């Protein structure tokens, strides 16, 4: 109990704490955690999470919420319905038949697939807190090292965002094992949580010699007087590991060397010595298994299969492998009741083979046939659960079929990317590369590089992505693979925002269009055309943009892709009259919500709607929409928060609510970004605030913004910032400074896009009109001709906001 006391020695407030227990397998972490709960957290609403190795994204968390709901019969239906709306892949954890809910609810849950890497944390917190049976909430997390990365990140976000202080988190992880999540990463996340919750860490170590008597008495439930000399021997050969001591005591009881006398006290009839203890420990596992096999002969094949499947398994899977030659549930129940070698987890409706020594011994006795068993398991999984890629890969690897293992692991990574689950994919790819680099280079290089390019694009590392993608040998690619590669290359080139790269990007997108057309992939065609719409709009080639808009609309309609159509409307609002665009975006936002589209898409749509409301002068409604967006984003790891706060700041500045504007700026300061473009937006926010409150700061603000734009290294931001500064120089009659900036950015303006060239033309014309007679500019005498060439009719036409291009 010294460990329990040490957990609370310096703890004044038992609420809002994180307890982290770690140590080797069988060391007693569960025992200590349960003792702590029994003493200090009796009256709690408890949510249990158990880590299971080699599982798909979010499965750990989804199972915990499903089992939590199942225990609350009166609130079961509402919790399942709400959870299915916000938790990705929630339907994947549903059992084949759900007797606890009606068919309509089952259908609803299976329909409500939220393919999002972000979760609405606030709604999740409300679901848990509104369902709790007591004022305190306990998240009990065992085998944390085996959590899928997505569930671990979601758990951390949950603890960070909750407001109620009466939350407790108990984490147990086993050291010296192969982890799904990096222990260093886990510790880093916990360190970040320290400002939100008190963290108490305890390394549960092997029992010291003096603690063995207390442990023996705790296991037996009563005192047993063991001589000190025997304790010394027992400690020497068990190394103080509770699991070994417990098994040893049970073996001694089984041999009647430890028994209760007629007064009900534990006694021993022998003097333990070194040889006896060694023999018992050595033969303990072997004897235990022999007794199981002797008493229940049909258990041999079942337990052998279970040892190969892993720590967790289901009787239906055993039946499938053995082709229903026995009633596995009845057999396993008999083993559990008689020998306690396995346990049945009611919460999860599955068996756990947590007697590690037993399982490992059985596994080792299988010899050469173990590889064939792993192969059989993998093949059945391919038939039964074809999308359980990680587990299939795991068994193929142990079967020695490394090519198949790599193939399915790559499929699993691709599936995660398709569902928007970006965080874990990079780590998965690195592990795969470190283990099988030679095989990948020989047989899977193109698939590997394509996935690597997708991950780099998702992480906004466009130049690195291009380097990986152009190294791909397309000689053996199908049309579909060529289309995917070309579209990805095109999108990366367009993000670089330079004229020559834009041309390359357009060419790649056009190639992708032809390839997708060959494969008749209509939704993909629609998305590719949408990329071309945005690209040509950026270059002010409006007619081409409209043509591709019509194409995209046709393809999405033919594919009956409603979300694609809504995405098309959201991104192409720039072509519409402001009054019309407001109505379209309002309908788009409502439709995306009804269709339960990915929450990122909903947030971006609301943000575009807010921007159009600002343009149309409806500031009250704009503020309501942006607050709704921020509420969603706050639960999604602040997805797009910088741009949402930017819109909120614009409304507050226009309405002269400077107190709120100052608070908004402080919030933007808290957003840590390693992207220079986003830091540019931050600097604009701060300086515009100063400038609007006092006009004399405007020039200083624009100089500072221009310097930050230069730091991005992207002409798409440098040129507009330089033009804005030059305009203010003109307004203040700083002729030399304006002249220098106008000439400095002529080449860049005309080499980036026609959009920036139109901005430069407007600037040059304004300079000529004001200073041209007394201050001739030889280099821009042809401004009028340029204006005709680029069809610039009005000032506002060339002032397309940078935000539009960032969002798209």
PDB file of C-alpha atoms in Angstrom, residues 258-506:
ATOM      1  CA  UNK A 258      -0.638 -24.132   1.766  1.00  0.00           C
ATOM      2  CA  UNK A 259      -4.074 -24.670   3.292  1.00  0.00           C
ATOM      3  CA  UNK A 260      -6.441 -23.400   5.957  1.00  0.00           C
ATOM      4  CA  UNK A 261      -6.423 -25.128   9.314  1.00  0.00           C
ATOM      5  CA  UNK A 262      -9.505 -25.962  11.382  1.00  0.00           C
ATOM      6  CA  UNK A 263      -9.490 -22.424  12.802  1.00  0.00           C
ATOM      7  CA  UNK A 264      -9.634 -20.878   9.304  1.00  0.00           C
ATOM      8  CA  UNK A 265      -6.043 -19.569   9.232  1.00  0.00           C
ATOM      9  CA  UNK A 266      -3.575 -20.107   6.402  1.00  0.00           C
ATOM     10  CA  UNK A 267      -0.708 -22.418   7.292  1.00  0.00           C
ATOM     11  CA  UNK A 268       2.063 -24.228   5.412  1.00  0.00           C
ATOM     12  CA  UNK A 269       3.237 -27.778   6.066  1.00  0.00           C
ATOM     13  CA  UNK A 270       6.733 -27.502   4.621  1.00  0.00           C
ATOM     14  CA  UNK A 271       9.818 -25.375   4.885  1.00  0.00           C
ATOM     15  CA  UNK A 272      10.282 -23.835   1.446  1.00  0.00           C
ATOM     16  CA  UNK A 273      13.748 -24.102   0.008  1.00  0.00           C
ATOM     17  CA  UNK A 274      15.465 -22.943  -3.112  1.00  0.00           C
ATOM     18  CA  UNK A 275      15.060 -26.172  -5.054  1.00  0.00           C
ATOM     19  CA  UNK A 276      11.344 -26.455  -4.352  1.00  0.00           C
ATOM     20  CA  UNK A 277      10.619 -22.894  -5.423  1.00  0.00           C
ATOM     21  CA  UNK A 278      12.673 -23.213  -8.625  1.00  0.00           C
ATOM     22  CA  UNK A 279      10.942 -26.463  -9.528  1.00  0.00           C
ATOM     23  CA  UNK A 280       7.474 -25.084  -8.886  1.00  0.00           C
ATOM     24  CA  UNK A 281       8.106 -21.936 -10.914  1.00  0.00           C
ATOM     25  CA  UNK A 282       9.697 -23.897 -13.741  1.00  0.00           C
ATOM     26  CA  UNK A 283       6.893 -26.458 -14.027  1.00  0.00           C
ATOM     27  CA  UNK A 284       4.018 -24.196 -13.082  1.00  0.00           C
ATOM     28  CA  UNK A 285       3.006 -23.189 -16.584  1.00  0.00           C
ATOM     29  CA  UNK A 286       3.573 -26.664 -18.008  1.00  0.00           C
ATOM     30  CA  UNK A 287       1.470 -28.293 -15.282  1.00  0.00           C
ATOM     31  CA  UNK A 288      -1.291 -25.750 -15.624  1.00  0.00           C
ATOM     32  CA  UNK A 289      -1.607 -26.357 -19.349  1.00  0.00           C
ATOM     33  CA  UNK A 290      -1.439 -30.138 -18.898  1.00  0.00           C
ATOM     34  CA  UNK A 291      -4.295 -30.029 -16.402  1.00  0.00           C
ATOM     35  CA  UNK A 292      -6.411 -27.970 -18.798  1.00  0.00           C
ATOM     36  CA  UNK A 293      -5.732 -30.375 -21.668  1.00  0.00           C
ATOM     37  CA  UNK A 294      -6.334 -33.472 -19.480  1.00  0.00           C
ATOM     38  CA  UNK A 295      -9.611 -32.222 -18.049  1.00  0.00           C
ATOM     39  CA  UNK A 296     -10.869 -30.556 -21.240  1.00  0.00           C
ATOM     40  CA  UNK A 297      -9.183 -32.379 -24.169  1.00  0.00           C
ATOM     41  CA  UNK A 298     -10.955 -30.322 -26.815  1.00  0.00           C
ATOM     42  CA  UNK A 299      -9.392 -27.152 -25.347  1.00  0.00           C
ATOM     43  CA  UNK A 300      -5.962 -27.852 -26.878  1.00  0.00           C
ATOM     44  CA  UNK A 301      -6.769 -26.788 -30.415  1.00  0.00           C
ATOM     45  CA  UNK A 302      -8.817 -23.826 -29.239  1.00  0.00           C
ATOM     46  CA  UNK A 303      -6.140 -22.454 -26.915  1.00  0.00           C
ATOM     47  CA  UNK A 304      -3.462 -22.989 -29.564  1.00  0.00           C
ATOM     48  CA  UNK A 305      -5.517 -20.930 -32.012  1.00  0.00           C
ATOM     49  CA  UNK A 306      -6.155 -18.301 -29.356  1.00  0.00           C
ATOM     50  CA  UNK A 307      -2.424 -17.990 -28.652  1.00  0.00           C
ATOM     51  CA  UNK A 308      -1.799 -17.317 -32.356  1.00  0.00           C
ATOM     52  CA  UNK A 309      -4.695 -14.865 -32.754  1.00  0.00           C
ATOM     53  CA  UNK A 310      -3.341 -12.757 -29.899  1.00  0.00           C
ATOM     54  CA  UNK A 311      -4.319 -11.454 -26.503  1.00  0.00           C
ATOM     55  CA  UNK A 312      -7.894 -10.640 -27.560  1.00  0.00           C
ATOM     56  CA  UNK A 313     -10.153 -12.903 -29.632  1.00  0.00           C
ATOM     57  CA  UNK A 314     -13.795 -13.828 -30.212  1.00  0.00           C
ATOM     58  CA  UNK A 315     -15.336 -17.274 -30.149  1.00  0.00           C
ATOM     59  CA  UNK A 316     -16.962 -16.677 -33.549  1.00  0.00           C
ATOM     60  CA  UNK A 317     -13.504 -16.333 -35.057  1.00  0.00           C
ATOM     61  CA  UNK A 318     -12.357 -19.601 -33.453  1.00  0.00           C
ATOM     62  CA  UNK A 319     -15.485 -21.280 -34.877  1.00  0.00           C
ATOM     63  CA  UNK A 320     -14.729 -19.920 -38.330  1.00  0.00           C
ATOM     64  CA  UNK A 321     -11.154 -21.219 -38.309  1.00  0.00           C
ATOM     65  CA  UNK A 322     -12.125 -24.639 -36.969  1.00  0.00           C
ATOM     66  CA  UNK A 323     -15.145 -24.733 -39.323  1.00  0.00           C
ATOM     67  CA  UNK A 324     -17.552 -25.038 -36.369  1.00  0.00           C
ATOM     68  CA  UNK A 325     -16.174 -28.356 -35.170  1.00  0.00           C
ATOM     69  CA  UNK A 326     -16.938 -27.372 -31.559  1.00  0.00           C
ATOM     70  CA  UNK A 327     -19.021 -24.957 -29.514  1.00  0.00           C
ATOM     71  CA  UNK A 328     -16.255 -22.510 -28.705  1.00  0.00           C
ATOM     72  CA  UNK A 329     -18.284 -20.316 -26.343  1.00  0.00           C
ATOM     73  CA  UNK A 330     -19.231 -23.269 -24.128  1.00  0.00           C
ATOM     74  CA  UNK A 331     -15.673 -24.599 -24.213  1.00  0.00           C
ATOM     75  CA  UNK A 332     -14.073 -21.248 -23.400  1.00  0.00           C
ATOM     76  CA  UNK A 333     -16.566 -20.642 -20.597  1.00  0.00           C
ATOM     77  CA  UNK A 334     -15.553 -23.979 -19.079  1.00  0.00           C
ATOM     78  CA  UNK A 335     -11.850 -23.066 -19.268  1.00  0.00           C
ATOM     79  CA  UNK A 336     -12.565 -19.673 -17.700  1.00  0.00           C
ATOM     80  CA  UNK A 337     -14.664 -21.090 -14.874  1.00  0.00           C
ATOM     81  CA  UNK A 338     -12.358 -24.015 -14.017  1.00  0.00           C
ATOM     82  CA  UNK A 339      -8.842 -22.714 -14.677  1.00  0.00           C
ATOM     83  CA  UNK A 340      -9.051 -18.893 -14.979  1.00  0.00           C
ATOM     84  CA  UNK A 341      -6.562 -19.057 -17.840  1.00  0.00           C
ATOM     85  CA  UNK A 342      -8.685 -16.664 -19.876  1.00  0.00           C
ATOM     86  CA  UNK A 343     -11.270 -14.006 -19.092  1.00  0.00           C
ATOM     87  CA  UNK A 344     -14.439 -12.865 -20.818  1.00  0.00           C
ATOM     88  CA  UNK A 345     -14.782  -9.104 -21.207  1.00  0.00           C
ATOM     89  CA  UNK A 346     -18.504  -8.468 -21.002  1.00  0.00           C
ATOM     90  CA  UNK A 347     -18.044  -4.859 -22.061  1.00  0.00           C
ATOM     91  CA  UNK A 348     -16.343  -5.872 -25.297  1.00  0.00           C
ATOM     92  CA  UNK A 349     -18.039  -9.248 -25.851  1.00  0.00           C
ATOM     93  CA  UNK A 350     -14.672 -10.882 -26.406  1.00  0.00           C
ATOM     94  CA  UNK A 351     -12.128 -13.066 -24.660  1.00  0.00           C
ATOM     95  CA  UNK A 352      -8.790 -11.933 -23.312  1.00  0.00           C
ATOM     96  CA  UNK A 353      -5.862 -14.344 -22.996  1.00  0.00           C
ATOM     97  CA  UNK A 354      -4.034 -12.207 -20.449  1.00  0.00           C
ATOM     98  CA  UNK A 355      -2.060 -14.978 -18.769  1.00  0.00           C
ATOM     99  CA  UNK A 356       1.030 -14.020 -20.710  1.00  0.00           C
ATOM    100  CA  UNK A 357       3.188 -16.909 -19.519  1.00  0.00           C
ATOM    101  CA  UNK A 358       0.503 -19.451 -20.459  1.00  0.00           C
ATOM    102  CA  UNK A 359      -0.122 -17.922 -23.872  1.00  0.00           C
ATOM    103  CA  UNK A 360       3.568 -17.634 -24.723  1.00  0.00           C
ATOM    104  CA  UNK A 361       4.306 -21.209 -23.639  1.00  0.00           C
ATOM    105  CA  UNK A 362       1.501 -22.587 -25.833  1.00  0.00           C
ATOM    106  CA  UNK A 363       2.649 -20.437 -28.743  1.00  0.00           C
ATOM    107  CA  UNK A 364       6.227 -21.706 -28.431  1.00  0.00           C
ATOM    108  CA  UNK A 365       5.118 -25.336 -28.417  1.00  0.00           C
ATOM    109  CA  UNK A 366       3.523 -24.960 -31.865  1.00  0.00           C
ATOM    110  CA  UNK A 367       6.882 -24.998 -33.616  1.00  0.00           C
ATOM    111  CA  UNK A 368       6.915 -24.801 -37.401  1.00  0.00           C
ATOM    112  CA  UNK A 369       3.138 -25.022 -37.846  1.00  0.00           C
ATOM    113  CA  UNK A 370       2.658 -21.568 -36.293  1.00  0.00           C
ATOM    114  CA  UNK A 371       3.387 -19.824 -39.605  1.00  0.00           C
ATOM    115  CA  UNK A 372       0.666 -21.747 -41.406  1.00  0.00           C
ATOM    116  CA  UNK A 373      -1.765 -20.879 -38.622  1.00  0.00           C
ATOM    117  CA  UNK A 374      -0.986 -17.169 -38.997  1.00  0.00           C
ATOM    118  CA  UNK A 375      -1.542 -17.496 -42.747  1.00  0.00           C
ATOM    119  CA  UNK A 376      -4.902 -19.212 -42.228  1.00  0.00           C
ATOM    120  CA  UNK A 377      -6.000 -16.475 -39.845  1.00  0.00           C
ATOM    121  CA  UNK A 378      -4.989 -13.777 -42.333  1.00  0.00           C
ATOM    122  CA  UNK A 379      -6.881 -15.488 -45.173  1.00  0.00           C
ATOM    123  CA  UNK A 380     -10.060 -15.780 -43.098  1.00  0.00           C
ATOM    124  CA  UNK A 381      -9.756 -12.122 -42.126  1.00  0.00           C
ATOM    125  CA  UNK A 382      -9.489 -11.219 -45.827  1.00  0.00           C
ATOM    126  CA  UNK A 383     -12.823 -12.980 -46.403  1.00  0.00           C
ATOM    127  CA  UNK A 384     -14.573 -11.859 -43.205  1.00  0.00           C
ATOM    128  CA  UNK A 385     -13.111  -8.411 -42.609  1.00  0.00           C
ATOM    129  CA  UNK A 386     -11.407  -7.370 -45.855  1.00  0.00           C
ATOM    130  CA  UNK A 387     -10.827  -3.834 -44.594  1.00  0.00           C
ATOM    131  CA  UNK A 388      -9.078  -4.866 -41.368  1.00  0.00           C
ATOM    132  CA  UNK A 389      -5.810  -4.146 -43.169  1.00  0.00           C
ATOM    133  CA  UNK A 390      -3.520  -3.726 -40.153  1.00  0.00           C
ATOM    134  CA  UNK A 391      -4.495  -7.042 -38.533  1.00  0.00           C
ATOM    135  CA  UNK A 392      -4.205  -8.891 -41.845  1.00  0.00           C
ATOM    136  CA  UNK A 393      -0.757  -7.364 -42.327  1.00  0.00           C
ATOM    137  CA  UNK A 394       0.263  -8.375 -38.781  1.00  0.00           C
ATOM    138  CA  UNK A 395      -0.575 -12.069 -39.360  1.00  0.00           C
ATOM    139  CA  UNK A 396       0.940 -12.119 -42.859  1.00  0.00           C
ATOM    140  CA  UNK A 397       4.155 -10.770 -41.371  1.00  0.00           C
ATOM    141  CA  UNK A 398       4.306 -13.509 -38.691  1.00  0.00           C
ATOM    142  CA  UNK A 399       3.479 -16.084 -41.351  1.00  0.00           C
ATOM    143  CA  UNK A 400       6.585 -14.975 -43.244  1.00  0.00           C
ATOM    144  CA  UNK A 401       4.664 -13.520 -46.212  1.00  0.00           C
ATOM    145  CA  UNK A 402       6.352 -10.138 -46.076  1.00  0.00           C
ATOM    146  CA  UNK A 403       5.181  -8.919 -49.483  1.00  0.00           C
ATOM    147  CA  UNK A 404       1.568  -9.547 -48.505  1.00  0.00           C
ATOM    148  CA  UNK A 405       2.173  -7.895 -45.130  1.00  0.00           C
ATOM    149  CA  UNK A 406       3.520  -4.765 -46.834  1.00  0.00           C
ATOM    150  CA  UNK A 407       0.669  -4.739 -49.361  1.00  0.00           C
ATOM    151  CA  UNK A 408      -2.006  -4.745 -46.673  1.00  0.00           C
ATOM    152  CA  UNK A 409      -0.147  -2.273 -44.491  1.00  0.00           C
ATOM    153  CA  UNK A 410       0.004   0.133 -47.450  1.00  0.00           C
ATOM    154  CA  UNK A 411      -3.734  -0.405 -48.012  1.00  0.00           C
ATOM    155  CA  UNK A 412      -4.355   0.444 -44.364  1.00  0.00           C
ATOM    156  CA  UNK A 413      -2.368   3.681 -44.686  1.00  0.00           C
ATOM    157  CA  UNK A 414      -4.237   4.574 -47.883  1.00  0.00           C
ATOM    158  CA  UNK A 415      -7.574   3.891 -46.152  1.00  0.00           C
ATOM    159  CA  UNK A 416      -6.594   6.218 -43.296  1.00  0.00           C
ATOM    160  CA  UNK A 417      -5.707   8.956 -45.792  1.00  0.00           C
ATOM    161  CA  UNK A 418      -8.980   8.475 -47.672  1.00  0.00           C
ATOM    162  CA  UNK A 419     -10.850   8.985 -44.411  1.00  0.00           C
ATOM    163  CA  UNK A 420      -8.869  12.120 -43.576  1.00  0.00           C
ATOM    164  CA  UNK A 421      -6.930  10.484 -40.722  1.00  0.00           C
ATOM    165  CA  UNK A 422      -3.573  12.115 -41.411  1.00  0.00           C
ATOM    166  CA  UNK A 423      -1.841  12.077 -38.026  1.00  0.00           C
ATOM    167  CA  UNK A 424      -1.040   8.378 -37.773  1.00  0.00           C
ATOM    168  CA  UNK A 425      -0.155   7.743 -41.415  1.00  0.00           C
ATOM    169  CA  UNK A 426       3.263   9.390 -41.390  1.00  0.00           C
ATOM    170  CA  UNK A 427       4.369   7.327 -38.383  1.00  0.00           C
ATOM    171  CA  UNK A 428       2.991   4.123 -39.944  1.00  0.00           C
ATOM    172  CA  UNK A 429       4.891   4.787 -43.164  1.00  0.00           C
ATOM    173  CA  UNK A 430       8.160   5.430 -41.299  1.00  0.00           C
ATOM    174  CA  UNK A 431       7.843   2.170 -39.331  1.00  0.00           C
ATOM    175  CA  UNK A 432       7.140   0.257 -42.534  1.00  0.00           C
ATOM    176  CA  UNK A 433      10.135   1.842 -44.284  1.00  0.00           C
ATOM    177  CA  UNK A 434      12.500   1.097 -41.398  1.00  0.00           C
ATOM    178  CA  UNK A 435      11.490  -2.589 -41.313  1.00  0.00           C
ATOM    179  CA  UNK A 436      11.165  -3.407 -45.012  1.00  0.00           C
ATOM    180  CA  UNK A 437      13.110  -0.812 -46.995  1.00  0.00           C
ATOM    181  CA  UNK A 438      14.681  -3.380 -49.364  1.00  0.00           C
ATOM    182  CA  UNK A 439      11.380  -5.099 -50.234  1.00  0.00           C
ATOM    183  CA  UNK A 440       9.664  -1.725 -50.671  1.00  0.00           C
ATOM    184  CA  UNK A 441      12.370  -0.555 -53.053  1.00  0.00           C
ATOM    185  CA  UNK A 442      12.090  -3.771 -55.068  1.00  0.00           C
ATOM    186  CA  UNK A 443       8.318  -4.288 -55.192  1.00  0.00           C
ATOM    187  CA  UNK A 444       6.337  -1.384 -53.738  1.00  0.00           C
ATOM    188  CA  UNK A 445       8.347   1.758 -54.438  1.00  0.00           C
ATOM    189  CA  UNK A 446       5.723   3.544 -56.548  1.00  0.00           C
ATOM    190  CA  UNK A 447       2.856   2.846 -54.142  1.00  0.00           C
ATOM    191  CA  UNK A 448       5.088   3.914 -51.249  1.00  0.00           C
ATOM    192  CA  UNK A 449       6.139   7.187 -52.917  1.00  0.00           C
ATOM    193  CA  UNK A 450       2.548   7.977 -53.910  1.00  0.00           C
ATOM    194  CA  UNK A 451       1.381   7.607 -50.308  1.00  0.00           C
ATOM    195  CA  UNK A 452       4.365   9.600 -49.088  1.00  0.00           C
ATOM    196  CA  UNK A 453       3.453  12.369 -51.531  1.00  0.00           C
ATOM    197  CA  UNK A 454      -0.145  12.403 -50.269  1.00  0.00           C
ATOM    198  CA  UNK A 455       1.021  12.669 -46.665  1.00  0.00           C
ATOM    199  CA  UNK A 456       3.438  15.504 -47.482  1.00  0.00           C
ATOM    200  CA  UNK A 457       0.667  17.353 -49.352  1.00  0.00           C
ATOM    201  CA  UNK A 458      -1.677  16.954 -46.362  1.00  0.00           C
ATOM    202  CA  UNK A 459       1.076  18.463 -44.179  1.00  0.00           C
ATOM    203  CA  UNK A 460       1.563  21.397 -46.608  1.00  0.00           C
ATOM    204  CA  UNK A 461       5.108  20.311 -47.592  1.00  0.00           C
ATOM    205  CA  UNK A 462       4.555  20.847 -51.305  1.00  0.00           C
ATOM    206  CA  UNK A 463       8.152  20.992 -52.585  1.00  0.00           C
ATOM    207  CA  UNK A 464       9.084  17.775 -50.749  1.00  0.00           C
ATOM    208  CA  UNK A 465       5.944  16.115 -52.089  1.00  0.00           C
ATOM    209  CA  UNK A 466       6.875  17.025 -55.671  1.00  0.00           C
ATOM    210  CA  UNK A 467      10.384  15.573 -55.229  1.00  0.00           C
ATOM    211  CA  UNK A 468       8.912  12.237 -54.113  1.00  0.00           C
ATOM    212  CA  UNK A 469       6.214  12.145 -56.792  1.00  0.00           C
ATOM    213  CA  UNK A 470       8.404  12.954 -59.800  1.00  0.00           C
ATOM    214  CA  UNK A 471      10.669  10.031 -58.812  1.00  0.00           C
ATOM    215  CA  UNK A 472       7.854   7.571 -59.484  1.00  0.00           C
ATOM    216  CA  UNK A 473       8.244   5.234 -62.451  1.00  0.00           C
ATOM    217  CA  UNK A 474       4.845   5.206 -64.217  1.00  0.00           C
ATOM    218  CA  UNK A 475       5.653   2.402 -66.645  1.00  0.00           C
ATOM    219  CA  UNK A 476       3.516  -0.156 -64.778  1.00  0.00           C
ATOM    220  CA  UNK A 477       0.797   2.251 -63.639  1.00  0.00           C
ATOM    221  CA  UNK A 478      -2.861   1.783 -64.564  1.00  0.00           C
ATOM    222  CA  UNK A 479      -4.817   4.750 -65.899  1.00  0.00           C
ATOM    223  CA  UNK A 480      -6.382   5.207 -62.485  1.00  0.00           C
ATOM    224  CA  UNK A 481      -2.967   5.313 -60.767  1.00  0.00           C
ATOM    225  CA  UNK A 482      -1.645   7.747 -63.362  1.00  0.00           C
ATOM    226  CA  UNK A 483      -4.677   9.975 -62.799  1.00  0.00           C
ATOM    227  CA  UNK A 484      -4.181  10.003 -59.017  1.00  0.00           C
ATOM    228  CA  UNK A 485      -0.491  10.832 -59.461  1.00  0.00           C
ATOM    229  CA  UNK A 486      -1.135  13.603 -61.989  1.00  0.00           C
ATOM    230  CA  UNK A 487      -3.842  15.227 -59.874  1.00  0.00           C
ATOM    231  CA  UNK A 488      -1.651  15.131 -56.762  1.00  0.00           C
ATOM    232  CA  UNK A 489       1.321  16.555 -58.666  1.00  0.00           C
ATOM    233  CA  UNK A 490      -0.878  19.266 -60.154  1.00  0.00           C
ATOM    234  CA  UNK A 491      -2.257  20.331 -56.784  1.00  0.00           C
ATOM    235  CA  UNK A 492       1.267  20.525 -55.330  1.00  0.00           C
ATOM    236  CA  UNK A 493       2.549  22.653 -58.200  1.00  0.00           C
ATOM    237  CA  UNK A 494      -0.417  25.026 -57.927  1.00  0.00           C
ATOM    238  CA  UNK A 495       0.252  25.531 -54.216  1.00  0.00           C
ATOM    239  CA  UNK A 496       3.691  26.922 -55.069  1.00  0.00           C
ATOM    240  CA  UNK A 497       1.917  29.842 -56.815  1.00  0.00           C
ATOM    241  CA  UNK A 498       4.519  30.690 -59.434  1.00  0.00           C
ATOM    242  CA  UNK A 499       3.837  31.106 -63.127  1.00  0.00           C
ATOM    243  CA  UNK A 500       6.022  28.289 -64.472  1.00  0.00           C
ATOM    244  CA  UNK A 501       4.840  25.938 -61.739  1.00  0.00           C
ATOM    245  CA  UNK A 502       1.261  26.949 -62.407  1.00  0.00           C
ATOM    246  CA  UNK A 503       1.648  25.909 -66.034  1.00  0.00           C
ATOM    247  CA  UNK A 504       3.070  22.532 -64.931  1.00  0.00           C
ATOM    248  CA  UNK A 505       0.245  22.168 -62.425  1.00  0.00           C
ATOM    249  CA  UNK A 506      -2.408  22.883 -65.065  1.00  0.00           C
TER     250      UNK A 506
END
